[in-house]
Amino acid sequence: MKSISELQVTVAGGDARQITVAEALASLFKKVKVFGHPQPALPPTTEYSCSLIEDLAGADVIVLPIGGMNEEGLIWSYKGEPRIDFGRYMTSLTPGTLIVTGSFTNRWLDMADSCNLEIMQYADDDEIAILNSIPTAEGTLQFAMEELPITIHGSQVVIVGFGRVGMSVARIFKALNARVTVVARRKESLARAAEMGCNTILLVDWKQTALRVDLIINTVPALVINDEILAGVAPQTVVIDLASAPGGTDFEAAKCYNIKAILAPGLPGLVAPKTAGDVLASTIPKLIEKYFQKGGGSHAV
Amino acid sequence: MKSISELQVTVAGGDARQITVAEALASLFKKVKVFGHPQPALPPTTEYSCSLIEDLAGADVIVLPIGGMNEEGLIWSYKGEPRIDFGRYMTSLTPGTLIVTGSFTNRWLDMADSCNLEIMQYADDDEIAILNSIPTAEGTLQFAMEELPITIHGSQVVIVGFGRVGMSVARIFKALNARVTVVARRKESLARAAEMGCNTILLVDWKQTALRVDLIINTVPALVINDEILAGVAPQTVVIDLASAPGGTDFEAAKCYNIKAILAPGLPGLVAPKTAGDVLASTIPKLIEKYFQKGGGSHAV
C-alpha cells in the first residue's frame, strides 16, 4: 500500500470552503487537483483541473461538497461554474477509491458499494457537527433579527430538539436574554436545558402550549411543526427550520395560517464561509489521514 | 392652567414608532392628531391630520421624530409621505407650546427661545437611552454578522467608548463569545469592562495596539477612529460607527486603506421598529405628564 504522501486527491464542486479544504490537504498529499472552481481562486499549492474524467481516474481520494450528491447524482458547484454530474462518473472510478463527503443518500451508497468504492461521510462526525453548530446558531440569530420587528432581548423563543445544533441555538438566544423554551423528546435533554436556564416542555406535551411565541426554531428532521401545532400559533410568529431538506415543518399548512416559515439548511457556508471553511480544513485532513493510517477500507468515520 | 386631559397633541412625521407613541398619548390627552402618516395606519383613538398648519396652531404639545429637524428645518416623514418643513411653521406656533423631540440643534433651540416655545429633548434621558441601547446593540450584531465572513464566536472585536451604548454592545458580543476589547477614556469605565470579562485599553494608549482585529465598533461622537488608527488596521477589518452623524470615523481615510466603514445611527427604528416604538411609547407620555404636573416651562427632561 502506498503512503499518504504518494496519493493524489481531487476536490470537486462546492463553495469557497472546498478551496480552504484543498489547501489544507495539499500539505499532506502528493498532489491536490481542484475541479469546478475558477482558476484564480485556487491556492498555488493546488492544481486547476480542467478535465474531471481524467483527474477522477487518477485520484486515490475524491472530496465532494458537504451536501454530497442530489438524487440525480449532481453535485453543486461554485457560482458561475456548472453543476457537476458526478453520479455518472462513479462507475468509471478505480475500485478502492475513497470518496469523502458530508453525507450520501442510500441510492449512492448502494452504487458505491457495487463499484467497490469507499465512502467517508463526515457530516455526522461529532467534532465537525459541534463546531459547525456555532455558525449555524449565529446564522439562525441573524435570520431571526432580520425577520422579527422586535429585539431578541425579551422575545419568546421555542427551540425544538436539543441535539448538537439545538443546544448551541439555545445558548445563543439565552445569551441575548430571549425567553427560551426547549421542546425535546428525552428527559435528560430537558434536564440540561433547564440547567442552562431554559424553560422545558416534553415534545408529547407541546401542542397545548404553543400559543404565544415570537419565534420557533426547529432542529428535528421529522414532521414536528405539523398542522396541529401551526393551527395554535399566532400569525406573526416566525418559524426557522434548520433540519436538512425537506425540514420538519408543514410549510403548506404554515402558508395557510399566514405564518412565515423559512427552511434554512446549510447556514455555516452561507453566513460565515471563512469560519465554516476553517472548520472543515482543520478536521477533514485528519479524518482522511486516520483512515489511511488504519489501512483504509472502513466505510464510516 | 388646563389639566392634561383637556390638552391637544399633534404628532408629526417619523416612522411607525411615532404611531405607537401617538396611540399611547391618546389615553392621556383630549385629542391626538397625527400628520405625515397614511390614514389607514393610524389607530382609531387618534385623528388623521390633513392640514398641518391648522393642527399645529391648535396644539398644546407637538411630538416630532426622535431625530428632530435637520439644519434646514425639515423633519423626515413616513416613506411615501413628503418631508415636512416644520422649521418655517415655528414662528406661527402659540407661545408656550411644548415641542417634544429626541434632540434639537442649537439653531432651532435659539429659534424656539425667541418664539417662547418650550422644548423637551428626550434623547439624552437615561431610561430611554439605555432601553434604546438594546436594539442598537442587536442591530450592530446583525450588521457585523452580515458583513463578516467569520463567526462572532472567536472574533476579535474592539469597542470604543463605554457609555450607555458601549456597555450594551460589549455585553452582547461578549455573550456570543467574541474576544472583546474595550477602549475608553476613563479608568472607572475600564474597571467595569474588566469586571464583565473584557480586555481594556485606555484611549490614549490605543494606537499601538489596533493592529489585529476583525471588527471595530465606535460609540464616541468625536474623531477617534482617525487616520493614524486606520493606518494600523488590517484591510479586512470592518468598522461600524454608532455615533450620530457625522460619526467618529475618518471615512475618507478608511476608503483609502480599503477598510469597510459603515455609519449606522438610528438602528433601533431600523432593526426592531416594534420594540423601539414600545420603548418610546412607554416613556414619552410619562415625561410629558411629569412636565405638566410640574406646571410646565422647564426646558429639559
Coordinates of C-alpha atoms in Angstrom, one line a residue, chain A residues 9-22 25 33-37 52 56 61-70 73-79 81-87 98-105 108 119-124 128 132 266 269 276-277 280 284 288:
Chain A
V9 CA -6.6 13.9 -4.3
T10 CA -9.3 15.5 -6.5
V11 CA -11.5 18.1 -4.8
A12 CA -14.7 18.7 -6.8
G13 CA -17.5 21.3 -6.6
G14 CA -18.8 23.2 -3.6
D15 CA -18.2 26.7 -2.5
A16 CA -15.1 28.5 -1.1
R17 CA -15.0 26.1 1.8
Q18 CA -13.8 23.4 -0.6
I19 CA -10.8 25.6 -1.6
T20 CA -9.8 26.0 2.1
V21 CA -10.1 22.2 2.5
A22 CA -8.0 21.7 -0.7
L25 CA -4.9 18.7 2.0
K33 CA -6.4 18.9 -8.1
V34 CA -9.5 21.2 -7.8
F35 CA -12.4 21.0 -10.3
G36 CA -15.4 23.3 -10.5
H37 CA -13.8 26.5 -9.2
L52 CA -12.8 15.9 -14.5
L56 CA -11.1 11.4 -11.2
V61 CA -9.3 10.3 -2.8
I62 CA -12.2 12.4 -4.1
V63 CA -13.5 15.2 -1.9
L64 CA -17.1 16.3 -2.7
P65 CA -19.0 19.1 -1.0
I66 CA -20.6 18.6 2.4
G67 CA -24.0 18.3 0.8
G68 CA -23.0 15.3 -1.3
M69 CA -25.0 14.5 -4.5
N70 CA -28.6 15.1 -5.0
G73 CA -26.3 12.5 -9.0
L74 CA -25.5 16.2 -9.4
I75 CA -23.1 18.0 -7.0
W76 CA -23.4 21.8 -6.8
S77 CA -20.5 23.9 -7.8
Y78 CA -19.1 27.4 -7.3
K79 CA -21.5 30.1 -8.6
E81 CA -19.5 27.1 -12.8
P82 CA -21.9 24.4 -13.9
R83 CA -23.3 21.7 -11.7
I84 CA -21.2 18.6 -11.9
D85 CA -22.8 15.3 -12.9
F86 CA -20.7 13.2 -10.6
G87 CA -23.2 10.3 -10.4
L98 CA -12.1 6.9 -1.3
I99 CA -15.0 9.4 -1.7
V100 CA -15.2 11.9 1.2
T101 CA -18.5 13.8 1.6
G102 CA -20.8 15.2 4.2
S103 CA -23.4 12.6 3.5
F104 CA -24.6 10.3 0.8
T105 CA -28.2 9.1 0.2
W108 CA -25.5 6.4 -4.0
I119 CA -17.3 6.2 1.3
M120 CA -16.4 8.5 4.2
Q121 CA -19.4 10.6 5.5
Y122 CA -18.3 13.3 7.9
A123 CA -21.5 15.3 8.4
D124 CA -22.3 13.1 11.5
I128 CA -17.4 18.7 12.9
N132 CA -20.4 23.7 12.6
G266 CA -26.5 24.9 5.2
G269 CA -21.3 28.2 4.4
A276 CA -17.0 27.1 8.1
G277 CA -14.1 26.5 5.7
L280 CA -13.7 21.6 7.5
I284 CA -11.2 16.6 7.1
I288 CA -8.5 11.1 5.9

